[in-house]
Backbone as JSON, one array per atom type, in Angstrom:
{
  "sequence": "MDVLINLFVGLHIVGIAALLGGFLTQMKAMGQGAARFTPAMLHGALTMLVTGVILVGLNQADDQSVNNIKIGVKLAVLIVILGLVYVKRDEEKADKGLFGLVGLLTLANIFIAVLWT",
  "N": [[32.8, -11.23, 10.4], [31.55, -10.3, 8.12], [30.22, -12.52, 7.06], [28.23, -12.94, 8.96], [26.78, -10.54, 8.76], [25.9, -10.78, 6.11], [24.29, -13.05, 6.38], [22.17, -12.02, 7.95], [21.25, -10.09, 6.18], [20.21, -11.73, 4.2], [18.13, -12.97, 5.69], [16.62, -10.7, 6.17], [15.75, -10.14, 3.61], [14.17, -12.4, 3.2], [12.12, -11.78, 5.0], [11.0, -9.47, 3.77], [10.13, -10.65, 1.46], [8.15, -12.38, 2.41], [6.28, -10.53, 3.4], [5.66, -8.97, 1.09], [4.94, -11.05, -0.65], [2.71, -12.11, 0.69], [0.98, -9.97, 0.36], [0.78, -9.85, -2.46], [-0.42, -12.31, -3.06], [-2.96, -11.87, -2.2], [-4.06, -10.01, -3.87], [-5.95, -10.52, -5.94], [-8.16, -11.19, -4.42], [-8.44, -8.76, -3.19], [-9.44, -7.15, -5.21], [-11.99, -8.16, -5.3], [-12.93, -7.4, -2.91], [-12.42, -8.98, -0.71], [-10.02, -9.34, 0.54], [-7.53, -10.1, 3.02], [-5.36, -9.54, 5.82], [-2.67, -11.59, 6.05], [-1.13, -14.12, 8.17], [1.5, -14.5, 7.29], [2.22, -12.01, 6.34], [2.34, -10.45, 8.66], [4.34, -11.83, 10.1], [6.44, -11.58, 8.3], [6.86, -8.78, 8.33], [7.59, -8.43, 11.01], [9.93, -9.96, 11.03], [11.47, -8.42, 9.3], [11.75, -6.12, 10.88], [13.2, -7.03, 13.17], [15.54, -8.18, 12.02], [16.48, -5.95, 10.65], [17.13, -4.12, 12.7], [19.14, -5.59, 13.93], [20.98, -5.67, 11.8], [21.72, -2.96, 11.57], [23.03, -2.63, 14.02], [25.13, -4.53, 13.74], [26.51, -3.49, 11.52], [27.35, -1.01, 12.53], [28.96, -1.92, 14.61], [30.96, -3.04, 13.15], [32.31, -0.89, 12.24], [31.3, 0.33, 9.93], [29.81, 2.78, 7.84], [26.58, 4.08, 8.55], [23.61, 5.19, 7.23], [21.76, 7.12, 9.0], [19.44, 8.65, 8.65], [18.16, 7.51, 6.44], [17.72, 4.94, 7.51], [16.02, 5.64, 9.6], [13.78, 6.61, 8.18], [13.01, 4.28, 6.79], [12.43, 2.68, 9.01], [10.27, 4.09, 10.13], [8.34, 3.81, 8.09], [8.07, 1.03, 8.13], [7.05, 0.65, 10.7], [4.52, 1.8, 10.45], [3.43, 0.0, 8.59], [3.55, -2.39, 10.12], [1.84, -1.66, 12.24], [-0.66, -1.36, 10.92], [-1.03, -3.97, 9.84], [-0.93, -5.54, 12.16], [-3.08, -4.58, 13.76], [-5.29, -5.06, 12.13], [-5.24, -7.79, 11.63], [-6.96, -9.87, 12.49], [-9.38, -9.44, 11.34], [-12.07, -10.33, 9.18], [-12.28, -9.32, 6.59], [-10.23, -7.01, 4.88], [-10.07, -3.49, 4.55], [-10.08, -2.1, 1.3], [-8.55, 0.19, 0.74], [-6.75, 0.42, 2.95], [-5.45, -2.03, 2.72], [-4.28, -1.8, 0.2], [-2.62, 0.36, 0.79], [-0.75, -0.81, 2.51], [0.58, -2.51, 0.71], [1.63, -0.56, -1.04], [3.29, 0.91, 0.72], [5.07, -1.12, 1.4], [6.35, -1.58, -1.07], [7.45, 0.97, -1.34], [9.27, 0.95, 0.78], [11.06, -0.99, -0.14], [12.09, 0.3, -2.42], [13.23, 2.54, -1.24], [15.29, 1.32, 0.18], [16.84, 0.31, -1.92], [17.32, 2.39, -3.78], [18.09, 4.74, -2.43], [21.0, 6.21, -1.83]],
  "CA": [[31.66, -10.34, 10.57], [30.85, -10.19, 6.84], [29.32, -13.67, 6.93], [27.09, -12.68, 9.85], [26.0, -9.46, 8.15], [25.24, -11.33, 4.92], [23.24, -13.93, 6.87], [21.02, -11.22, 8.34], [20.7, -9.48, 4.96], [19.37, -12.78, 3.61], [16.92, -13.1, 6.5], [15.85, -9.48, 5.93], [15.11, -10.33, 2.3], [13.1, -13.38, 3.42], [11.03, -11.04, 5.62], [10.32, -8.62, 2.79], [9.45, -11.56, 0.53], [6.92, -12.85, 3.07], [5.34, -9.41, 3.45], [5.21, -8.65, -0.27], [4.26, -12.24, -1.17], [1.38, -12.15, 1.29], [0.17, -8.94, -0.29], [0.52, -10.2, -3.85], [-1.36, -13.44, -3.14], [-4.3, -11.39, -1.85], [-4.48, -8.94, -4.78], [-7.2, -10.9, -6.61], [-9.21, -11.06, -3.41], [-8.61, -7.33, -2.93], [-10.33, -6.67, -6.26], [-13.33, -8.62, -4.98], [-13.27, -6.88, -1.59], [-12.33, -10.05, 0.28], [-8.62, -9.5, 0.96], [-7.27, -10.03, 4.45], [-3.95, -9.55, 6.19], [-2.31, -12.97, 6.38], [-0.05, -14.25, 9.17], [2.8, -14.34, 6.63], [2.51, -10.57, 6.24], [2.75, -10.01, 9.99], [5.63, -12.44, 10.43], [7.44, -10.97, 7.43], [7.16, -7.44, 8.83], [8.34, -8.58, 12.26], [11.26, -10.42, 10.64], [12.18, -7.25, 8.78], [12.08, -5.23, 11.99], [14.25, -7.62, 14.01], [16.79, -8.29, 11.27], [16.95, -4.59, 10.34], [17.79, -3.58, 13.89], [20.4, -6.33, 14.08], [21.9, -5.23, 10.75], [22.26, -1.65, 11.93], [23.99, -2.86, 15.09], [26.31, -5.22, 13.22], [27.27, -2.57, 10.67], [28.02, -0.03, 13.39], [30.01, -2.62, 15.34], [32.03, -3.31, 12.18], [32.79, 0.45, 11.85], [30.81, 0.73, 8.62], [28.92, 3.93, 7.96], [25.15, 3.81, 8.47], [22.83, 6.39, 6.95], [20.72, 7.1, 10.03], [18.2, 9.24, 8.14], [17.55, 6.45, 5.62], [17.25, 3.89, 8.41], [14.88, 6.2, 10.31], [12.63, 6.64, 7.27], [12.59, 2.89, 6.6], [11.82, 2.22, 10.27], [8.96, 4.73, 10.26], [7.44, 3.15, 7.13], [7.82, -0.33, 8.62], [6.17, 0.72, 11.89], [3.16, 2.01, 9.94], [3.0, -1.29, 8.03], [3.31, -3.3, 11.24], [0.65, -1.22, 12.95], [-1.85, -1.7, 10.14], [-1.19, -5.42, 9.74], [-1.2, -6.1, 13.48], [-4.41, -4.21, 14.23], [-6.33, -5.61, 11.24], [-4.92, -9.18, 11.31], [-8.03, -10.8, 12.83], [-10.62, -9.09, 10.64], [-12.4, -11.23, 8.07], [-11.97, -8.61, 5.35], [-9.49, -5.76, 5.06], [-10.49, -2.38, 3.69], [-9.25, -2.02, 0.09], [-7.6, 1.29, 0.85], [-5.69, 0.06, 3.9], [-4.68, -3.14, 2.17], [-3.45, -1.22, -0.86], [-1.61, 1.18, 1.43], [0.32, -1.7, 2.99], [1.36, -2.89, -0.47], [2.36, 0.62, -1.5], [4.36, 1.19, 1.68], [6.06, -2.18, 1.26], [7.14, -1.26, -2.25], [8.22, 2.17, -1.03], [10.38, 0.54, 1.64], [12.02, -1.67, -1.0], [12.76, 1.28, -3.27], [14.09, 3.35, -0.38], [16.48, 0.52, 0.47], [17.66, 0.08, -3.11], [17.68, 3.6, -4.54], [18.64, 5.8, -1.58], [22.43, 5.93, -1.58]],
  "C": [[30.85, -10.23, 9.27], [29.85, -11.33, 6.64], [28.06, -13.45, 7.76], [26.18, -11.59, 9.28], [25.23, -9.99, 6.95], [24.12, -12.3, 5.3], [21.98, -13.13, 7.23], [20.43, -10.44, 7.17], [19.77, -10.48, 4.27], [18.07, -12.96, 4.37], [16.02, -11.88, 6.33], [15.09, -9.59, 4.61], [13.98, -11.36, 2.4], [11.88, -12.69, 4.05], [10.27, -10.19, 4.62], [9.58, -9.48, 1.77], [8.14, -12.07, 1.13], [5.86, -11.75, 3.09], [4.78, -9.11, 2.06], [4.46, -9.83, -0.89], [2.85, -12.38, -0.61], [0.45, -11.13, 0.66], [-0.21, -9.38, -1.7], [-0.46, -11.37, -3.98], [-2.79, -13.01, -2.84], [-4.82, -10.33, -2.82], [-5.78, -9.28, -5.51], [-8.37, -10.76, -5.65], [-9.47, -9.59, -3.1], [-9.57, -6.73, -3.96], [-11.78, -7.04, -6.0], [-13.79, -8.12, -3.61], [-13.16, -7.9, -0.48], [-10.9, -10.27, 0.78], [-8.52, -9.42, 2.48], [-5.77, -10.07, 4.68], [-3.6, -10.94, 6.7], [-1.24, -12.99, 7.48], [1.34, -14.08, 8.55], [3.19, -12.87, 6.54], [3.0, -10.04, 7.59], [4.13, -10.55, 10.34], [6.75, -11.87, 9.56], [7.84, -9.58, 7.92], [7.95, -7.5, 10.13], [9.77, -9.05, 11.99], [12.09, -9.26, 10.12], [12.62, -6.32, 9.91], [13.27, -5.77, 12.79], [15.58, -7.68, 13.25], [17.34, -6.92, 10.9], [17.68, -3.96, 11.51], [19.13, -4.28, 14.11], [21.42, -5.89, 13.03], [22.52, -3.87, 11.05], [23.33, -1.82, 13.01], [25.27, -3.52, 14.6], [27.16, -4.3, 12.35], [27.99, -1.51, 11.5], [29.15, -0.68, 14.17], [31.21, -2.91, 14.44], [32.63, -2.01, 11.63], [32.44, 0.81, 10.41], [29.84, 1.89, 8.82], [27.47, 3.5, 7.76], [24.44, 5.13, 8.25], [21.63, 6.4, 7.89], [19.39, 7.69, 9.56], [17.44, 8.2, 7.31], [16.96, 5.36, 6.51], [16.02, 4.38, 9.18], [13.62, 6.23, 9.45], [12.1, 5.23, 7.04], [11.91, 2.33, 7.85], [10.43, 2.81, 10.44], [7.94, 4.07, 9.33], [7.08, 1.75, 7.63], [6.91, -0.33, 9.84], [4.73, 0.97, 11.47], [2.61, 0.7, 9.37], [2.65, -2.26, 9.16], [2.05, -2.94, 12.01], [-0.62, -1.61, 12.22], [-2.09, -3.21, 10.11], [-1.56, -6.02, 11.09], [-2.63, -5.82, 13.95], [-5.51, -4.9, 13.41], [-6.16, -7.1, 10.96], [-6.07, -10.15, 11.55], [-9.35, -10.5, 12.12], [-10.82, -10.01, 9.44], [-12.04, -10.62, 6.72], [-11.23, -7.33, 5.68], [-10.05, -4.72, 4.1], [-9.53, -2.29, 2.5], [-8.17, -0.96, 0.21], [-6.44, 0.97, 1.78], [-4.82, -1.06, 3.36], [-3.75, -2.65, 1.07], [-2.33, -0.36, -0.3], [-0.45, 0.34, 1.95], [1.2, -2.15, 1.83], [2.21, -1.75, -0.99], [3.52, 0.95, -0.58], [5.45, 0.13, 1.64], [6.96, -1.92, 0.06], [8.0, -0.02, -2.03], [9.44, 1.83, -0.19], [11.46, -0.17, 0.83], [12.79, -0.65, -1.82], [13.63, 2.25, -2.46], [15.39, 2.61, -0.11], [17.41, 0.45, -0.74], [18.17, 1.38, -3.73], [18.32, 4.71, -3.7], [20.1, 5.44, -1.26], [23.09, 7.07, -0.85]]
}
C-alpha cells in the first residue's frame, strides 16, 4: 500500500508543478497585461483534485489518520482555483487580479500542505 500511496503523492506533485509552472511561465506576460490561463494549469489542477481524492481514500483504507479539516480547506482552495481557471481558460487575456489570485491560492495550497501538521 505504501508504494501505491507514494505513487499518487508523486502524481499529486506533478499536478501542482503543472499548475504553478503554468502560472510562473505567464508572470512576464501578466506584467504586460497579456497573461492567459494555459491548458497545463487546468490539467495540473484536475490532476491535483483526482490524486488528492485518491490519496485520502488510500490513507483511510490503510488506517492512517487523515486531518479532515486540512483536507477540506485544501479542497476548497483547489475548487476556487479550478473554477477560475476553467471559466477563464478560453479568454485571450486574463485579468491581472484573477491571474494573480490563482498564483496566490496555489502557493497557499502548497504551504497549507507543508506547514499544517
